Short mmCIF file of C-alpha atoms in Angstrom, two decimals:
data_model
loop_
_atom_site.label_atom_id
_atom_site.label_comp_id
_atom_site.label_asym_id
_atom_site.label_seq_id
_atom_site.Cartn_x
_atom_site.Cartn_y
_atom_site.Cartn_z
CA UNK A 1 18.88 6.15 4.40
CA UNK A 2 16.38 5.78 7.06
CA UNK A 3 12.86 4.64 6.25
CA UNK A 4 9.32 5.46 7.14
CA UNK A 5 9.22 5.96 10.86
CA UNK A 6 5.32 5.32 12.54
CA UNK A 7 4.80 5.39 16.18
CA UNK A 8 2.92 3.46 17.85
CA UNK A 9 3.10 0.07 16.64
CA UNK A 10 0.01 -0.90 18.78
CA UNK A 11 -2.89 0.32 20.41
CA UNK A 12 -5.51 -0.94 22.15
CA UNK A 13 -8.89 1.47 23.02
CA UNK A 14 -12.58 1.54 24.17
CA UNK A 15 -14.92 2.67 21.08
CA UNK A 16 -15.69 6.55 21.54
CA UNK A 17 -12.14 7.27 22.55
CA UNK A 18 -9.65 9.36 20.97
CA UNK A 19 -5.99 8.47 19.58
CA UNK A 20 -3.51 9.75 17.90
CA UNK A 21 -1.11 7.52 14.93
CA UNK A 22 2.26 9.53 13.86
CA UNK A 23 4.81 9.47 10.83
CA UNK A 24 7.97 10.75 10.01
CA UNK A 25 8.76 10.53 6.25
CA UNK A 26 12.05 9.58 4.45
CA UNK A 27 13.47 13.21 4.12
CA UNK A 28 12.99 15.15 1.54
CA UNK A 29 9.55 13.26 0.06
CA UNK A 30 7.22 15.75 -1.27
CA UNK A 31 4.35 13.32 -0.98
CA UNK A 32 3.11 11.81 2.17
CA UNK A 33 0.27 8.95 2.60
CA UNK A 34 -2.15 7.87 5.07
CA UNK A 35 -3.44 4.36 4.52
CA UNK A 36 -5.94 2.09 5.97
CA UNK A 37 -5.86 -1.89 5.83
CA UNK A 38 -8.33 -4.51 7.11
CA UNK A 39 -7.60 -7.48 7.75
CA UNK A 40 -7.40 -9.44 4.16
CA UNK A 41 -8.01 -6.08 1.82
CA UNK A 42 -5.43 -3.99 0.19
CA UNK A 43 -4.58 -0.72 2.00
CA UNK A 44 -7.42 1.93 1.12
CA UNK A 45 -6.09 5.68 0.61
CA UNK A 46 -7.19 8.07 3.60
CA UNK A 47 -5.16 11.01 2.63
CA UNK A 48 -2.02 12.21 0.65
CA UNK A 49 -0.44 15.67 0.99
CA UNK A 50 1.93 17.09 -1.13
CA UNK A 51 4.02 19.17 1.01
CA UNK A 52 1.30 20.38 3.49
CA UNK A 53 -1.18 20.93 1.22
CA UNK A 54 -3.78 18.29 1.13
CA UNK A 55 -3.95 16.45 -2.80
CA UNK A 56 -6.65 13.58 -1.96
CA UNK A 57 -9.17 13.01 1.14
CA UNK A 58 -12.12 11.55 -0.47
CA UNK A 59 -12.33 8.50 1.35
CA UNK A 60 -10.85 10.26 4.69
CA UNK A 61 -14.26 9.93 7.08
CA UNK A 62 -14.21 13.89 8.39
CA UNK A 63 -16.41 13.68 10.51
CA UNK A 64 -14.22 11.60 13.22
CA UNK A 65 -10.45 11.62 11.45
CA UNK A 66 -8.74 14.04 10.51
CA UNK A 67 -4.88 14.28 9.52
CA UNK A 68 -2.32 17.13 9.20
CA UNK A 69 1.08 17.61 8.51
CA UNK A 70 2.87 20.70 9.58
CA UNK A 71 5.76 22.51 8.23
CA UNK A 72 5.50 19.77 4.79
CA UNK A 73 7.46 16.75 6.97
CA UNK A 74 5.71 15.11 10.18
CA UNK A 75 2.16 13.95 10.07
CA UNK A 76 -0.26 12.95 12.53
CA UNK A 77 -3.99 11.16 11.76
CA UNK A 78 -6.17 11.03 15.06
CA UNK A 79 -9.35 9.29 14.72
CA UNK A 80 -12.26 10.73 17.74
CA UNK A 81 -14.70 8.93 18.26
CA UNK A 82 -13.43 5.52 17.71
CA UNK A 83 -15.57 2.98 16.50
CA UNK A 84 -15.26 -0.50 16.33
CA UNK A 85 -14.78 -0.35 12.34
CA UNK A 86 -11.99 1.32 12.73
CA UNK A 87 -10.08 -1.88 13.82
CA UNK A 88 -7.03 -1.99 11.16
CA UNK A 89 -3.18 -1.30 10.37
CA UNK A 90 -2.87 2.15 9.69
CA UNK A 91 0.17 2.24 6.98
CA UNK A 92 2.52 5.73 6.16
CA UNK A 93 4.04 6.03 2.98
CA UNK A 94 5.92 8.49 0.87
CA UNK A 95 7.24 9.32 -2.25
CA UNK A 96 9.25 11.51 -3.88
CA UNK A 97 6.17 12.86 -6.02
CA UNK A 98 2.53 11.37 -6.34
CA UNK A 99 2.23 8.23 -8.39
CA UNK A 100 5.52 7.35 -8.11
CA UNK A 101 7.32 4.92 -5.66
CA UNK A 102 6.11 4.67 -2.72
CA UNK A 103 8.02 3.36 1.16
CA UNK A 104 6.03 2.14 3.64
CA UNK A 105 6.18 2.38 7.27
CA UNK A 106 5.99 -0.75 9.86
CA UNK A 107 1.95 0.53 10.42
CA UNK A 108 0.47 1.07 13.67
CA UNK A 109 -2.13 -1.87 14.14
CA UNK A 110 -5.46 -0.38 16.04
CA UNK A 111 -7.68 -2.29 17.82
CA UNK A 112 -11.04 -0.85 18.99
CA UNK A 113 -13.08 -3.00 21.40
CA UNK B 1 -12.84 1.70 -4.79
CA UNK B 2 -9.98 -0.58 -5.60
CA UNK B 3 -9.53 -0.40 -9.14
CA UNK B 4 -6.23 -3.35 -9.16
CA UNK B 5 -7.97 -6.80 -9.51
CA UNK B 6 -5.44 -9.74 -8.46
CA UNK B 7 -5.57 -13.55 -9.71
CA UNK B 8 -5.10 -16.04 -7.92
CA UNK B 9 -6.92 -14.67 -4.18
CA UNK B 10 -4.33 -17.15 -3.25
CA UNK B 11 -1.61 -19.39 -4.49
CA UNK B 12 0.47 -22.62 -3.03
CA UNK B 13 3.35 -23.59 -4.21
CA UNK B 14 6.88 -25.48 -3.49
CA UNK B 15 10.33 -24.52 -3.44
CA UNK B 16 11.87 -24.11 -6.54
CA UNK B 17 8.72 -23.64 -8.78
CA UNK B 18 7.58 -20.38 -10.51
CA UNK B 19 4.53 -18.29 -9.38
CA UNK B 20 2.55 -16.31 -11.20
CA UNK B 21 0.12 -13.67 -10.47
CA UNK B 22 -2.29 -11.64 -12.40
CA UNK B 23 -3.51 -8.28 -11.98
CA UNK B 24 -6.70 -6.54 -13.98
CA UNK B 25 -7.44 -2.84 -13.69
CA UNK B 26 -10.02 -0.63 -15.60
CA UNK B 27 -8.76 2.70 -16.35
CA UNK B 28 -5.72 3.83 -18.21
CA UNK B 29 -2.50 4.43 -16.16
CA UNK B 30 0.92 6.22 -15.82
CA UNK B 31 2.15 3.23 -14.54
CA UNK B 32 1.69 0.08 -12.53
CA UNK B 33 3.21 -0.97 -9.47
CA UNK B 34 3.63 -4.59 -7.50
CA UNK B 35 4.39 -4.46 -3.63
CA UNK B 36 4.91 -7.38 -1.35
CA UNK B 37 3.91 -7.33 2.49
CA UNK B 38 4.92 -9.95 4.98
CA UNK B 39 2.44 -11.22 7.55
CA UNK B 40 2.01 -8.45 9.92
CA UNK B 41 4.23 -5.97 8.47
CA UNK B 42 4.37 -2.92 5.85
CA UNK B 43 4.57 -3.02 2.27
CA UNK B 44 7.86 -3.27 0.13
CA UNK B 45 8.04 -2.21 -3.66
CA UNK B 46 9.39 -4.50 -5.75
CA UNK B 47 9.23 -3.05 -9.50
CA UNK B 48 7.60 -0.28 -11.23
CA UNK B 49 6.47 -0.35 -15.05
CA UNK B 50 5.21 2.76 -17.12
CA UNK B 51 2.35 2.61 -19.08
CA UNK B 52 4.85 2.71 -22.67
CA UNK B 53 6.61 -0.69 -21.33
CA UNK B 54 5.93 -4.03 -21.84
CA UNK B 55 8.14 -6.30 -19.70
CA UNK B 56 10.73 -5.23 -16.76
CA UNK B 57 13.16 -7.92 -14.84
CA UNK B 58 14.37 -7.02 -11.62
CA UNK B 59 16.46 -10.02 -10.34
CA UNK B 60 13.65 -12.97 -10.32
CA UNK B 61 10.75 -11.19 -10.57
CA UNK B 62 9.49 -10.36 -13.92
CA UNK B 63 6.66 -7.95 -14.89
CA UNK B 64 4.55 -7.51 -18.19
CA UNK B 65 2.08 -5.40 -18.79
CA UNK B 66 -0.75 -5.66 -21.65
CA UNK B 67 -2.01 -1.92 -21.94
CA UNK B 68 -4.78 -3.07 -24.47
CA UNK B 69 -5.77 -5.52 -21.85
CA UNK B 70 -5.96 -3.41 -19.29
CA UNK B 71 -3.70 -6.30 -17.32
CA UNK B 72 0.07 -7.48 -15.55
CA UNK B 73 1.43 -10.32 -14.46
CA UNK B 74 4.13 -11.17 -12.13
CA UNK B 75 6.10 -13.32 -12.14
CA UNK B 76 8.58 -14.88 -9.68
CA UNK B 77 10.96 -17.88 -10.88
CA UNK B 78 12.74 -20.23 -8.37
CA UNK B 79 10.63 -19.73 -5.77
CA UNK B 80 11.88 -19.66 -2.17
CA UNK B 81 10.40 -20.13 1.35
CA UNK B 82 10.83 -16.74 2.55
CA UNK B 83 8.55 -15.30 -0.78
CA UNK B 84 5.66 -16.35 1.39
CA UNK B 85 3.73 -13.24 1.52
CA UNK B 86 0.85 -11.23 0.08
CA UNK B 87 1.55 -9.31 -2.95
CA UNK B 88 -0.53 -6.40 -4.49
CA UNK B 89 -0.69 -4.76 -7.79
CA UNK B 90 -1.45 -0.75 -7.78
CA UNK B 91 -1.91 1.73 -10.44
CA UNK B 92 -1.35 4.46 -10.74
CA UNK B 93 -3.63 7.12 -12.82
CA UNK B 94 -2.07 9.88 -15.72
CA UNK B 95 -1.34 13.44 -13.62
CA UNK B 96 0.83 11.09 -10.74
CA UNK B 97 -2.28 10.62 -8.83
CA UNK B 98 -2.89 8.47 -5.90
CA UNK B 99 -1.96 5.17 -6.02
CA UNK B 100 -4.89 2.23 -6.16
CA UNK B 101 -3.95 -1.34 -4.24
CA UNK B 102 -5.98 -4.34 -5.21
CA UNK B 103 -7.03 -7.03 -2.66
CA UNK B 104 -3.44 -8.86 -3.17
CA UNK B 105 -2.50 -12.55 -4.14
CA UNK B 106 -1.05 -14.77 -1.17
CA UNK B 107 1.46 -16.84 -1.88
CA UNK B 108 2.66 -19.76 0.19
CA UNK B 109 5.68 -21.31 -0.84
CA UNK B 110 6.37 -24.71 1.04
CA UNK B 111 9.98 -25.73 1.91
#
C-alpha cells in the first residue's frame, strides 16, 4: 500500500512570497490533515477535511493560508504572504475516518528568511 | 491548544533498559494515541487505545491508560539504539474529532 505522498520536501523563500505544499492521501481515506510543526512542539492542526468538505480550520490563519482539496483526494495548502513565523515542517496525514489512525507524510520543511 | 501533556520533556537511557513515558490530558476522550517521529522525518503510529481499555501490548511497547486520571503511559522494554526518537501522545475527543499532539518525550537510547 503506498503511503502519504507530500511534495516538496524543501523550500526555501523571501518573507511576502507565495508557495504552494501538496499531498496525495493513501486511497480511499475519507479524512485528510494539514499539520504544522515547529521546531521542538508537537504538530498543531491547520485543517482536516472529510471528503472535500472542510470539518476543522480554527487554527488555519485565513487571512494568508488557505487549503483545498478537490474532487475528496489531492490537497494543496499555499501560504501568501509568507512570514518569517511560518518557518516549520508542514506534515499530511489521513485516516480512514476522523479520530482514528492517522499516516503521516515525509512533511515538506519551509524555511522563510 | 495542545491538550496531550508528556513526562519526561526528555529521557536518556542505555541499551537494553526500559523507558517510560507519561502523558496527561484534560478532557474526556474516544481514545488515545502514541506516535513516534525520527529526527527530521514524519510521524509513525505505534498503538491506539479506546477510552473503555486499560492496557494494550503491541510487540514491546505497552500502553495503559487511567481514564479517572485523565493519564497513559508508555512503555517500551529492551530498549534499542534505533528507538531514539521523539514520541507524542494525542487524543482524541468523543464524535472522532481532530486529533490533539502534545509537545512529545525524546528519548535517547545510547548503544
Amino acid at each position: 500500500e503506498a503511503g502519504v505522498a507530500q511534495s516538496p520536501r524543501y523550500k526555501i523563500i523571501e518573507k511576502r512570497q507565495s508557495v504552494a505544499f501538496w499531498c496525495n492521501p493513501i486511497s480511499g481515506h475519507a479524512t485528510l490533515y494539514w499539520y504544522q510543526q515547529i521546531l521542538g512542539q508537537g504538530p498543531k492542526l491547520l485543517i482536516q477535511f472529510q471528503n472535500n468538505g472542510v470539518v476543522d480550520d480554527s487554527q488555519l490563519p485565513k487571512d494568508r493560508f488557505s487549503a483545498e482539496r478537490l474532487k475528496g483526494v489531492d490537497s494543496t495548502l499555499k501560504i501568501q504572504p509568507a512570514k518569517l513565523e511560518d518557518s516549520a515542517v508542514y506534515l499530511c496525514a489521513s485516516s480512514l475516518q476522523g479520530g482514528e489512525t492517522q499516516y503521516f507524510g515525509p512533511g515538506t520543511r519551509l524555511l522563510v528568511l | 491548544s495542545q491538550q496531550g501533556e508528556e513526562d519526561p520533556q526528555a529521557l536518556s537511557i542505555q541499551e537494553g533498559e526500559n523507558a517510560t513515558m507519561n502523558c496527561s490530558y484534560k478532557t474526556s476522550i474516544n481514545n488515545l494515541q502514541w506516535y513516534r517521529q525520527n529526527s527530521g522525518r514524519g510521524l509513525v503510529h505505534l498503538i491506539l487505545i479506546r477510552s473503555n481499555e486499560r492496557e494494550k501490548h503491541s510487540g514491546r511497547l505497552r500502553v495503559t491508560l487511567d481514564t479517572s486520571k485523565k493519564s497513559s503511559s508508555l512503555l517500551i522494554t529492551a530498549s534499542r539504539a534505533a528507538d531514539t526518537a521523539s514520541y507524542f501522545c494525542a487524543t482524541s475527543g468523543p464524535g472522532y474529532s481532530t486529533l490533539t499532539f502534545g509537545k512529545g518525550t525524546m528519548l535517547l537510547v545510547s548503544p
